[in-house]
């Protein structure tokens, strides 16, 4: 007979009580949890929710004896900076935060002000409550997080604090300190209405309750990891990477550490690539669809040594795929992450490059991969069903690489079937077409010199101010990469107006002007249209030039 097990229940607990326990080292973070990653904006949104009394999600805690701990743990981030005497291991029992770490650590950061930087910041932040604004608006306008390096704003806030028009959030952690300020020190709040409003915000913060699901160590490690996988974080399902971290922890694989190694070895790629991408590469490489459930099954099938070897191979080929995509010479022309048509296409591309390497392939195999890449971009193939397409494309491409037929969909792609009248700069097709311009050379528009593409802007050739009413000037056919300096010289002149300036900057040599324009895929017919300010003729000439390059990429 099955033993009856009651499901875990959520009970209300004081938010500030949890913060005090974190300060004393009684609330800790399991080592398999990721580090504190919330940015200033995330913390400000959380503070707004608390001050307005909104639901901020459920916390999941594991009560565990320190002498028989189920998982290794660490203090809440910043504890050592504000309470170096705290010793979590000296307590007979601690509470491990299985879900709610970012919220708890954020509030701890706000209330105790450890001098550590936030995500993507070099300096610590402090958080303040503008009472002068809170009296006239909702709390979202009154909450301000300021970097300690911003001396001007910090000085301004210190002036407001001196005038009692603002308070640091750290004042709210101690009721005696707050009421001493409120009743004996402050002079800003004069009316009873103002006092009641501010005191009401304080009471809401002081008495804020959160639902806490407390698990016992008797639940067992496997069951706890299973619950961790299924719990929602503020209504958002745990990511695939979070689930994999918990699953692999049971195999003694430190997945977060492996990802941090990738960030160190391939810092540029790691800004675009998500950790889940490498897991999907592993699944596809082993002949499985990269869906969440299937991928977790693959993880379960691998031993510690096998997984770490697969991860290393995936990291290498993902870095190679990123480098190939972003190379302005010999690659796909996405010179910055913003111009990568699809970040998700890096997954199947990485697997294909791995297979080419395994097959010891040469130029012909790489040309096939290139053709697949460009066809995927021009047809916007990865706009939907990404995991399914990744899996099927890799299978079909592997057959083609080994001497079989090209995938049917790829063989059917034709430049004539691609609508180049695209003006949505976020679309894969738009970005892909601009990458063709990059691969053509895209020399400085006014001087003809090699351009620093990272200083260039996606801009109009026929200016919007002159032609926008009569024509769709936002089409990719009327746009190219122009440096800020050249754009100032070009100004809002018509093409016939800025061509003389181009000629002057090219030393009076018209052949050099046409060569520079050709590096932006503007053919002779397009140059003639520029001289006549003929928008329609220019667009058609450039359409033909782009189609010719597309045809080359699809061969």
Coordinates of C-alpha atoms in Angstrom, one line a residue:
X1 CA 0.0 0.0 0.0
X2 CA 1.4 3.4 -1.0
X3 CA 2.3 5.7 1.9
X4 CA 0.2 8.9 1.9
X5 CA 2.4 12.0 1.3
X6 CA 0.9 15.4 1.9
X7 CA 1.9 17.9 -0.8
X8 CA 3.9 20.9 0.4
X9 CA 1.8 23.9 1.5
X10 CA 2.7 27.6 1.4
X11 CA 2.5 29.5 4.6
X12 CA 2.8 33.3 5.0
X13 CA 6.0 34.6 6.5
X14 CA 7.4 38.1 7.1
X15 CA 9.5 39.4 4.2
X16 CA 11.7 41.4 6.6
X17 CA 11.9 38.4 8.9
X18 CA 13.5 36.5 6.0
X19 CA 15.9 39.4 5.4
X20 CA 17.0 39.4 9.1
X21 CA 17.6 35.6 8.9
X22 CA 19.7 36.1 5.7
X23 CA 21.7 38.8 7.6
X24 CA 22.3 36.3 10.5
X25 CA 23.3 33.5 8.0
X26 CA 20.2 31.4 8.7
X27 CA 18.9 31.8 5.1
X28 CA 21.5 30.6 2.5
X29 CA 21.8 29.7 -1.2
X30 CA 22.5 26.2 -2.4
X31 CA 25.7 26.0 -4.5
X32 CA 23.9 24.7 -7.6
X33 CA 21.9 28.0 -7.8
X34 CA 23.2 30.6 -10.2
X35 CA 24.7 33.8 -8.9
X36 CA 22.9 37.1 -8.3
X37 CA 22.1 38.5 -11.7
X38 CA 19.3 41.0 -11.4
X39 CA 20.0 44.5 -12.7
X40 CA 18.9 47.8 -11.3
X41 CA 15.6 47.8 -13.3
X42 CA 14.6 44.4 -12.0
X43 CA 15.2 45.5 -8.3
X44 CA 13.3 48.7 -8.8
X45 CA 10.3 46.8 -10.2
X46 CA 10.4 44.4 -7.2
X47 CA 10.4 47.4 -4.8
X48 CA 7.4 48.9 -6.5
X49 CA 5.5 45.6 -6.1
X50 CA 6.3 45.5 -2.4
X51 CA 5.3 49.1 -1.8
X52 CA 2.1 48.6 -3.7
X53 CA 1.3 45.4 -1.9
X54 CA 1.4 43.2 -5.1
X55 CA 2.1 39.5 -5.1
X56 CA 5.8 38.9 -5.7
X57 CA 5.7 35.1 -6.0
X58 CA 6.2 32.1 -3.7
X59 CA 9.5 31.2 -2.0
X60 CA 10.6 27.6 -1.8
X61 CA 12.8 26.8 1.2
X62 CA 14.6 23.6 2.3
X63 CA 15.1 23.3 6.1
X64 CA 18.3 21.3 6.5
X65 CA 20.6 20.5 9.5
X66 CA 24.1 22.0 9.0
X67 CA 25.8 18.8 10.2
X68 CA 23.8 16.7 7.7
X69 CA 23.3 19.1 4.9
X70 CA 21.9 17.6 1.7
X71 CA 23.5 20.2 -0.6
X72 CA 26.5 22.5 -0.1
X73 CA 25.5 26.1 0.4
X74 CA 26.8 29.7 0.5
X75 CA 25.6 32.9 2.3
X76 CA 23.3 35.4 0.5
X77 CA 25.5 37.4 -1.8
X78 CA 26.9 40.5 0.0
X79 CA 26.6 39.1 3.6
X80 CA 30.4 39.0 4.2
X81 CA 30.6 42.7 3.3
X82 CA 27.9 43.8 5.9
X83 CA 28.2 41.1 8.5
X84 CA 31.5 39.4 8.4
X85 CA 30.9 37.6 11.8
X86 CA 27.9 35.7 10.4
X87 CA 28.7 31.9 10.4
X88 CA 25.9 29.9 8.7
X89 CA 27.6 26.6 9.7
X90 CA 27.3 27.6 13.4
X91 CA 23.5 27.4 13.3
X92 CA 22.0 23.9 13.9
X93 CA 19.6 24.4 11.0
X94 CA 19.6 26.7 7.9
X95 CA 17.1 27.4 5.2
X96 CA 18.3 26.8 1.6
X97 CA 16.5 29.0 -1.0
X98 CA 15.5 26.7 -3.8
X99 CA 13.3 29.3 -5.5
X100 CA 13.3 33.1 -4.8
X101 CA 17.0 33.7 -4.7
X102 CA 17.0 36.7 -7.0
X103 CA 14.2 38.4 -5.0
X104 CA 15.7 37.6 -1.6
X105 CA 19.2 38.7 -2.7
X106 CA 17.8 41.9 -4.3
X107 CA 16.0 42.9 -1.1
X108 CA 19.0 42.1 1.0
X109 CA 21.1 44.3 -1.3
X110 CA 18.7 47.1 -1.0
X111 CA 18.3 47.0 2.8
X112 CA 21.9 46.2 3.8
X113 CA 23.8 48.0 1.0
X114 CA 26.8 45.7 0.5
X115 CA 29.4 47.4 -1.6
X116 CA 29.3 45.0 -4.5
X117 CA 28.4 45.8 -8.2
X118 CA 25.2 44.7 -9.9
X119 CA 25.0 42.8 -13.1
X120 CA 26.8 44.6 -16.0
X121 CA 27.9 47.3 -13.6
X122 CA 31.3 48.2 -12.3
X123 CA 30.2 49.9 -9.1
X124 CA 27.7 49.3 -6.2
X125 CA 24.2 50.8 -6.3
X126 CA 22.2 52.3 -3.5
X127 CA 18.4 52.6 -3.6
X128 CA 16.3 55.5 -2.4
X129 CA 12.7 56.4 -1.8
X130 CA 11.8 60.0 -2.9
X131 CA 9.1 61.1 -0.5
X132 CA 8.5 64.3 -2.4
X133 CA 7.5 62.3 -5.4
X134 CA 5.6 59.6 -3.5
X135 CA 3.2 62.3 -2.2
X136 CA 2.1 63.2 -5.7
X137 CA 2.4 60.0 -7.7
X138 CA 2.6 56.2 -7.4
X139 CA 5.8 54.6 -5.9
X140 CA 7.2 53.7 -9.3
X141 CA 8.1 57.3 -9.8
X142 CA 9.6 57.6 -6.4
X143 CA 12.1 54.7 -6.4
X144 CA 15.6 55.4 -7.6
X145 CA 18.7 53.2 -7.8
X146 CA 21.9 55.2 -8.3
X147 CA 25.4 54.0 -9.0
X148 CA 28.0 55.0 -6.5
X149 CA 30.1 56.2 -9.4
X150 CA 27.4 58.8 -10.4
X151 CA 28.7 61.5 -8.1
X152 CA 26.3 64.1 -9.4
X153 CA 23.1 62.1 -8.7
X154 CA 24.5 60.8 -5.4
X155 CA 25.2 64.4 -4.3
X156 CA 21.7 65.4 -5.4
X157 CA 20.1 62.5 -3.4
X158 CA 22.2 63.3 -0.3
X159 CA 20.8 66.9 -0.5
X160 CA 17.3 65.5 -0.7
X161 CA 18.0 63.2 2.3
X162 CA 19.3 66.2 4.3
X163 CA 16.0 68.0 3.5
X164 CA 14.0 64.9 4.5
X165 CA 12.6 64.7 1.0
X166 CA 14.1 61.3 0.5
X167 CA 15.3 58.3 2.5
X168 CA 17.5 55.4 1.8
X169 CA 15.7 52.0 1.7
X170 CA 18.2 50.8 4.3
X171 CA 16.2 52.9 6.8
X172 CA 13.2 50.6 6.4
X173 CA 15.0 47.6 7.8
X174 CA 14.9 48.9 11.4
X175 CA 11.6 50.1 12.9
X176 CA 13.3 52.0 15.8
X177 CA 15.5 53.9 13.4
X178 CA 12.6 54.7 11.0
X179 CA 10.3 56.0 13.8
X180 CA 13.1 58.0 15.4
X181 CA 13.6 59.7 12.0
X182 CA 9.8 59.9 11.4
X183 CA 8.8 61.5 14.7
X184 CA 11.9 63.3 16.0
X185 CA 14.1 64.2 13.0
X186 CA 12.3 64.8 9.8
X187 CA 10.8 68.2 9.0
X188 CA 9.5 67.7 5.5
X189 CA 6.2 65.9 6.3
X190 CA 4.1 68.6 7.8
X191 CA 0.5 67.7 7.2
X192 CA -1.3 64.7 8.8
X193 CA -2.2 63.5 5.3
X194 CA 1.4 63.4 4.2
X195 CA 2.5 61.7 7.3
X196 CA -0.2 59.1 7.0
X197 CA 0.7 58.3 3.4
X198 CA 4.4 57.8 4.1
X199 CA 3.7 55.8 7.3
X200 CA 1.3 53.7 5.2
X201 CA 4.1 52.8 2.8
X202 CA 6.4 51.9 5.7
X203 CA 3.7 49.7 7.3
X204 CA 3.2 47.9 4.0
X205 CA 6.9 47.3 3.6
X206 CA 7.3 46.3 7.3
X207 CA 4.4 43.9 7.3
X208 CA 4.7 42.5 3.9
X209 CA 4.1 38.7 3.9
X210 CA 5.2 36.2 1.3
X211 CA 4.0 32.6 0.8
X212 CA 6.8 30.2 1.7
X213 CA 6.8 26.5 0.9
X214 CA 9.1 24.9 3.5
X215 CA 10.4 21.5 2.6
X216 CA 12.0 19.0 5.0
X217 CA 15.2 17.2 4.4
X218 CA 13.2 14.0 4.9
X219 CA 11.7 14.6 1.5
X220 CA 14.9 13.1 -0.1
X221 CA 17.3 14.6 -2.5
X222 CA 15.7 13.2 -5.7
X223 CA 12.3 14.5 -4.7
X224 CA 13.6 17.9 -3.7
X225 CA 15.4 18.3 -7.1
X226 CA 12.1 17.2 -8.8
X227 CA 10.2 19.8 -6.9
X228 CA 12.8 22.4 -7.8
X229 CA 12.4 21.5 -11.4
X230 CA 8.6 22.1 -11.3
X231 CA 8.2 25.1 -9.2
X232 CA 7.5 28.4 -10.9
X233 CA 9.5 31.6 -10.3
X234 CA 7.1 34.5 -10.0
X235 CA 4.9 32.9 -12.6
X236 CA 7.7 32.1 -15.0
X237 CA 8.7 28.5 -15.7
X238 CA 12.2 27.6 -14.8
X239 CA 14.5 27.7 -17.8
X240 CA 15.9 24.7 -19.5
X241 CA 19.3 25.6 -18.1
X242 CA 17.9 25.8 -14.5
X243 CA 16.4 22.3 -14.9
X244 CA 19.6 20.9 -16.3
X245 CA 21.7 22.5 -13.4
X246 CA 19.5 20.6 -10.9
X247 CA 19.5 17.4 -12.8
X248 CA 23.2 17.4 -13.4
X249 CA 24.0 18.3 -9.8
X250 CA 23.0 14.8 -8.8
X251 CA 25.8 13.6 -11.1
X252 CA 28.3 16.0 -9.5
X253 CA 28.5 18.1 -12.7
X254 CA 28.8 21.8 -12.0
X255 CA 26.9 23.1 -15.0
X256 CA 27.0 26.8 -14.0
X257 CA 30.8 26.5 -13.6
X258 CA 31.1 25.0 -17.1
X259 CA 29.0 27.9 -18.5
X260 CA 31.3 30.4 -16.7
X261 CA 34.3 28.7 -18.3
X262 CA 32.6 29.3 -21.7
X263 CA 32.0 33.0 -20.8
X264 CA 35.7 33.4 -20.0
X265 CA 37.0 31.6 -23.1
X266 CA 34.4 33.1 -25.6
X267 CA 33.3 36.3 -24.0
X268 CA 31.8 37.8 -27.2
X269 CA 29.9 34.7 -28.1
X270 CA 28.6 34.4 -24.6
X271 CA 26.8 37.8 -24.9
X272 CA 24.6 36.3 -27.6
X273 CA 24.6 32.6 -27.0
X274 CA 22.3 31.3 -24.3
X275 CA 23.5 28.5 -22.0
X276 CA 20.6 26.4 -23.4
X277 CA 22.1 26.6 -26.9
X278 CA 25.0 24.3 -25.9
X279 CA 22.6 21.8 -24.3
X280 CA 20.6 21.8 -27.6
X281 CA 23.8 21.2 -29.6
X282 CA 24.5 18.2 -27.4
X283 CA 21.0 16.8 -28.0
X284 CA 21.1 17.2 -31.8
X285 CA 24.6 15.9 -32.0
X286 CA 23.3 12.7 -30.3
X287 CA 20.4 12.4 -32.7
X288 CA 17.7 13.8 -30.5
X289 CA 15.3 16.7 -30.9
X290 CA 16.3 19.6 -28.7
X291 CA 13.1 19.8 -26.8
X292 CA 13.1 20.2 -23.0
X293 CA 11.9 16.8 -22.1
X294 CA 14.1 15.0 -24.6
X295 CA 17.1 17.0 -23.7
X296 CA 16.7 16.2 -20.0
X297 CA 16.5 12.5 -21.0
X298 CA 19.8 12.9 -22.9
X299 CA 21.3 14.4 -19.8
X300 CA 20.1 11.4 -17.7
X301 CA 21.6 9.0 -20.2
X302 CA 25.1 10.5 -20.0
X303 CA 27.7 9.8 -17.3
X304 CA 29.5 12.7 -15.7
X305 CA 32.5 12.1 -18.0
X306 CA 30.4 11.7 -21.1
X307 CA 28.5 14.9 -20.4
X308 CA 31.6 17.0 -19.7
X309 CA 33.1 15.7 -23.0
X310 CA 30.0 16.6 -24.9
X311 CA 29.8 20.0 -23.3
X312 CA 33.5 20.7 -24.3
X313 CA 32.8 19.7 -27.9
X314 CA 29.6 21.8 -28.0
X315 CA 31.4 24.9 -26.6
X316 CA 34.1 24.6 -29.3
X317 CA 31.7 24.3 -32.2
X318 CA 29.3 27.1 -30.9
X319 CA 32.2 29.4 -30.6
X320 CA 33.2 28.5 -34.1
X321 CA 29.7 29.1 -35.4
X322 CA 29.6 32.5 -33.7
X323 CA 33.0 33.5 -35.2
X324 CA 31.8 32.4 -38.7
X325 CA 28.6 34.4 -38.4
X326 CA 30.2 37.6 -37.3
X327 CA 33.2 37.6 -39.5
X328 CA 33.1 40.6 -42.0
X329 CA 35.6 38.7 -44.2
X330 CA 35.3 35.0 -45.0
X331 CA 32.2 34.8 -42.9
X332 CA 28.6 35.9 -42.9
X333 CA 29.1 39.6 -42.3
X334 CA 27.2 40.1 -39.0
X335 CA 30.0 42.3 -37.7
X336 CA 28.2 42.8 -34.4
X337 CA 25.6 40.7 -32.5
X338 CA 22.9 43.1 -33.4
X339 CA 23.2 42.1 -37.1
X340 CA 23.0 38.3 -36.6
X341 CA 19.8 37.4 -38.4
X342 CA 18.9 34.7 -36.0
X343 CA 20.8 33.9 -32.8
X344 CA 19.0 30.5 -32.7
X345 CA 20.5 29.5 -36.1
X346 CA 23.8 29.2 -34.2
X347 CA 22.6 25.9 -32.8
X348 CA 22.2 23.9 -36.1
X349 CA 25.1 25.7 -37.6
X350 CA 27.4 24.6 -34.7
X351 CA 26.3 21.0 -35.1
X352 CA 26.9 21.1 -38.9
X353 CA 30.4 22.5 -38.4
X354 CA 31.1 19.8 -35.9
X355 CA 29.9 17.2 -38.4
X356 CA 32.1 18.7 -41.2
X357 CA 35.0 18.5 -38.8
X358 CA 34.3 14.8 -38.0
X359 CA 34.0 14.0 -41.7
X360 CA 37.3 15.9 -42.4
X361 CA 35.4 17.9 -45.0
X362 CA 36.9 20.5 -47.3
X363 CA 35.7 23.5 -49.3
X364 CA 32.8 21.7 -50.9
X365 CA 31.2 20.8 -47.5
X366 CA 31.7 24.3 -46.1
X367 CA 30.0 25.7 -49.3
X368 CA 27.0 23.5 -48.6
X369 CA 26.8 24.7 -45.0
X370 CA 27.1 28.3 -46.3
X371 CA 24.3 27.7 -48.8
X372 CA 22.1 26.3 -46.1
X373 CA 22.8 29.3 -43.9
X374 CA 21.9 31.9 -46.5
X375 CA 18.9 30.1 -47.7
X376 CA 17.6 29.9 -44.0
X377 CA 18.1 33.7 -43.7
X378 CA 16.6 34.7 -47.0
X379 CA 13.5 32.5 -46.5
X380 CA 13.3 33.5 -42.8
X381 CA 13.1 29.8 -42.1
X382 CA 13.8 30.1 -38.4
X383 CA 11.0 32.5 -37.6
X384 CA 9.1 29.6 -36.1
X385 CA 9.4 25.9 -35.1
X386 CA 13.1 26.5 -34.3
X387 CA 13.8 23.2 -32.5
X388 CA 12.0 21.1 -35.1
X389 CA 13.7 22.8 -38.0
X390 CA 17.1 22.6 -36.3
X391 CA 16.8 18.9 -35.8
X392 CA 15.5 18.1 -39.3
X393 CA 17.9 20.5 -41.0
X394 CA 20.9 18.8 -39.4
X395 CA 19.7 15.4 -40.4
X396 CA 19.1 16.4 -44.0
X397 CA 22.3 18.3 -44.2
X398 CA 24.3 15.4 -42.9
X399 CA 23.0 13.2 -45.6
X400 CA 23.9 15.9 -48.2
X401 CA 27.4 16.3 -46.8
X402 CA 27.9 12.6 -47.2
X403 CA 27.0 12.7 -50.9
X404 CA 23.2 12.6 -50.8
X405 CA 20.8 15.1 -52.3
X406 CA 20.3 18.6 -51.2
X407 CA 17.3 19.2 -48.9
X408 CA 14.2 19.7 -51.0
X409 CA 13.3 23.0 -49.5
X410 CA 16.8 24.4 -50.0
X411 CA 16.9 23.3 -53.7
X412 CA 13.7 25.1 -54.3
X413 CA 14.9 28.5 -53.0
X414 CA 15.2 31.1 -55.7
X415 CA 16.1 34.9 -55.6
X416 CA 12.9 35.6 -57.6
X417 CA 10.8 34.1 -54.8
X418 CA 12.3 36.4 -52.1
X419 CA 10.5 39.7 -51.5
X420 CA 13.2 42.3 -51.1
X421 CA 10.8 45.1 -50.3
X422 CA 11.5 44.7 -46.6
X423 CA 11.6 47.7 -44.2
X424 CA 11.5 45.9 -40.8
X425 CA 15.0 46.3 -39.5
X426 CA 14.6 43.5 -36.9
X427 CA 13.7 40.9 -39.5
X428 CA 16.2 38.2 -40.4
X429 CA 15.9 39.1 -44.1
X430 CA 16.7 42.7 -43.5
X431 CA 19.7 41.9 -41.4
X432 CA 20.9 39.3 -43.8
X433 CA 20.7 41.7 -46.8
X434 CA 22.7 44.3 -44.8
X435 CA 25.3 41.6 -44.1
X436 CA 25.6 41.2 -47.9
X437 CA 26.5 44.9 -48.0
X438 CA 29.1 44.3 -45.3
X439 CA 30.6 41.4 -47.3
X440 CA 30.8 43.6 -50.4
X441 CA 33.1 46.0 -48.6
X442 CA 30.8 48.9 -47.4
X443 CA 33.6 51.5 -47.5
X444 CA 33.2 54.9 -45.9
X445 CA 30.3 56.5 -47.9
X446 CA 31.9 59.9 -48.4
X447 CA 35.6 59.3 -48.4
X448 CA 35.9 55.8 -49.8
X449 CA 38.2 54.6 -47.0
X450 CA 37.9 51.4 -45.0
X451 CA 35.1 52.1 -42.6
X452 CA 34.9 51.2 -38.9
X453 CA 31.6 49.4 -39.2
X454 CA 30.9 49.6 -35.4
X455 CA 30.8 53.4 -35.8
X456 CA 28.3 53.2 -38.7
X457 CA 24.6 53.6 -38.6
X458 CA 21.9 52.0 -40.7
X459 CA 20.7 55.0 -42.6
X460 CA 18.8 56.2 -45.7
X461 CA 20.4 57.0 -49.0
X462 CA 17.5 59.0 -50.4
X463 CA 16.7 61.1 -47.2
X464 CA 13.4 60.6 -45.5
X465 CA 12.8 64.3 -45.1
X466 CA 12.9 64.8 -48.9
X467 CA 11.4 61.6 -50.2
X468 CA 9.4 60.1 -47.3
X469 CA 6.0 61.4 -48.3
X470 CA 6.1 59.9 -51.8
X471 CA 8.1 56.8 -51.3
X472 CA 8.8 54.0 -48.8
X473 CA 12.2 55.2 -48.0
X474 CA 12.7 52.7 -45.1
X475 CA 13.1 49.8 -47.5
X476 CA 16.5 48.0 -47.1
X477 CA 16.9 48.9 -50.8
X478 CA 17.3 52.5 -49.8
X479 CA 19.5 51.9 -46.7
X480 CA 23.1 51.2 -46.0
X481 CA 25.8 51.6 -43.3
X482 CA 27.0 55.2 -43.1
X483 CA 29.4 56.6 -40.5
X484 CA 28.3 59.5 -38.3
X485 CA 30.9 61.8 -39.9
X486 CA 29.8 61.0 -43.5
X487 CA 26.1 61.3 -42.5
X488 CA 26.7 64.8 -41.3
X489 CA 28.3 65.7 -44.6
X490 CA 25.5 64.0 -46.5
X491 CA 22.9 65.7 -44.4
X492 CA 19.4 65.9 -45.8
X493 CA 20.6 66.7 -49.3
X494 CA 19.1 64.9 -52.3
X495 CA 21.5 62.4 -53.9
X496 CA 22.3 64.9 -56.7
X497 CA 23.1 67.3 -53.9
X498 CA 25.5 65.1 -51.9
X499 CA 27.3 63.5 -54.9
X500 CA 29.4 66.6 -55.6
X501 CA 30.6 66.4 -52.0
X502 CA 31.5 62.7 -52.5
X503 CA 33.4 63.6 -55.6
X504 CA 35.3 66.3 -53.7
X505 CA 36.2 63.9 -50.9
X506 CA 37.3 61.2 -53.5
X507 CA 39.8 63.6 -55.0
X508 CA 37.7 64.5 -57.9
X509 CA 38.0 60.9 -59.3
X510 CA 34.5 59.8 -60.4
X511 CA 35.7 56.2 -60.8
X512 CA 36.5 56.1 -57.1
X513 CA 33.1 57.4 -56.3
X514 CA 31.4 54.7 -58.3
X515 CA 33.7 52.1 -56.7
X516 CA 32.7 53.2 -53.2
X517 CA 29.0 53.1 -54.2
X518 CA 29.6 49.6 -55.6
X519 CA 30.9 48.5 -52.2
X520 CA 27.4 49.3 -51.0
X521 CA 25.9 47.2 -53.7
X522 CA 24.9 50.2 -55.7
X523 CA 25.5 49.3 -59.4
X524 CA 26.1 51.8 -62.3
X525 CA 22.4 52.0 -63.1
X526 CA 21.8 52.9 -59.4
X527 CA 24.5 55.6 -59.6
X528 CA 22.8 57.1 -62.6
X529 CA 19.5 57.1 -60.7
X530 CA 21.2 58.9 -57.8
X531 CA 22.4 61.6 -60.2
X532 CA 18.8 62.1 -61.4
X533 CA 17.2 61.8 -57.9
X534 CA 15.1 59.0 -59.4
X535 CA 14.1 57.0 -56.4
X536 CA 12.1 54.3 -58.2
X537 CA 14.9 53.6 -60.7
X538 CA 17.5 53.5 -57.9
X539 CA 15.4 50.9 -55.9
X540 CA 15.1 48.7 -58.9
X541 CA 18.8 48.9 -59.7
X542 CA 19.7 48.0 -56.2
X543 CA 17.2 45.2 -56.1
X544 CA 18.9 43.6 -59.1
X545 CA 22.3 44.0 -57.4
X546 CA 21.1 42.3 -54.2
X547 CA 19.4 39.5 -56.2
X548 CA 22.7 38.8 -58.0
X549 CA 24.5 38.4 -54.7
X550 CA 21.7 36.2 -53.3
X551 CA 22.0 34.0 -56.4
X552 CA 25.8 33.7 -55.7
X553 CA 25.1 32.6 -52.1
X554 CA 22.5 30.0 -53.1
X555 CA 24.8 28.2 -55.7

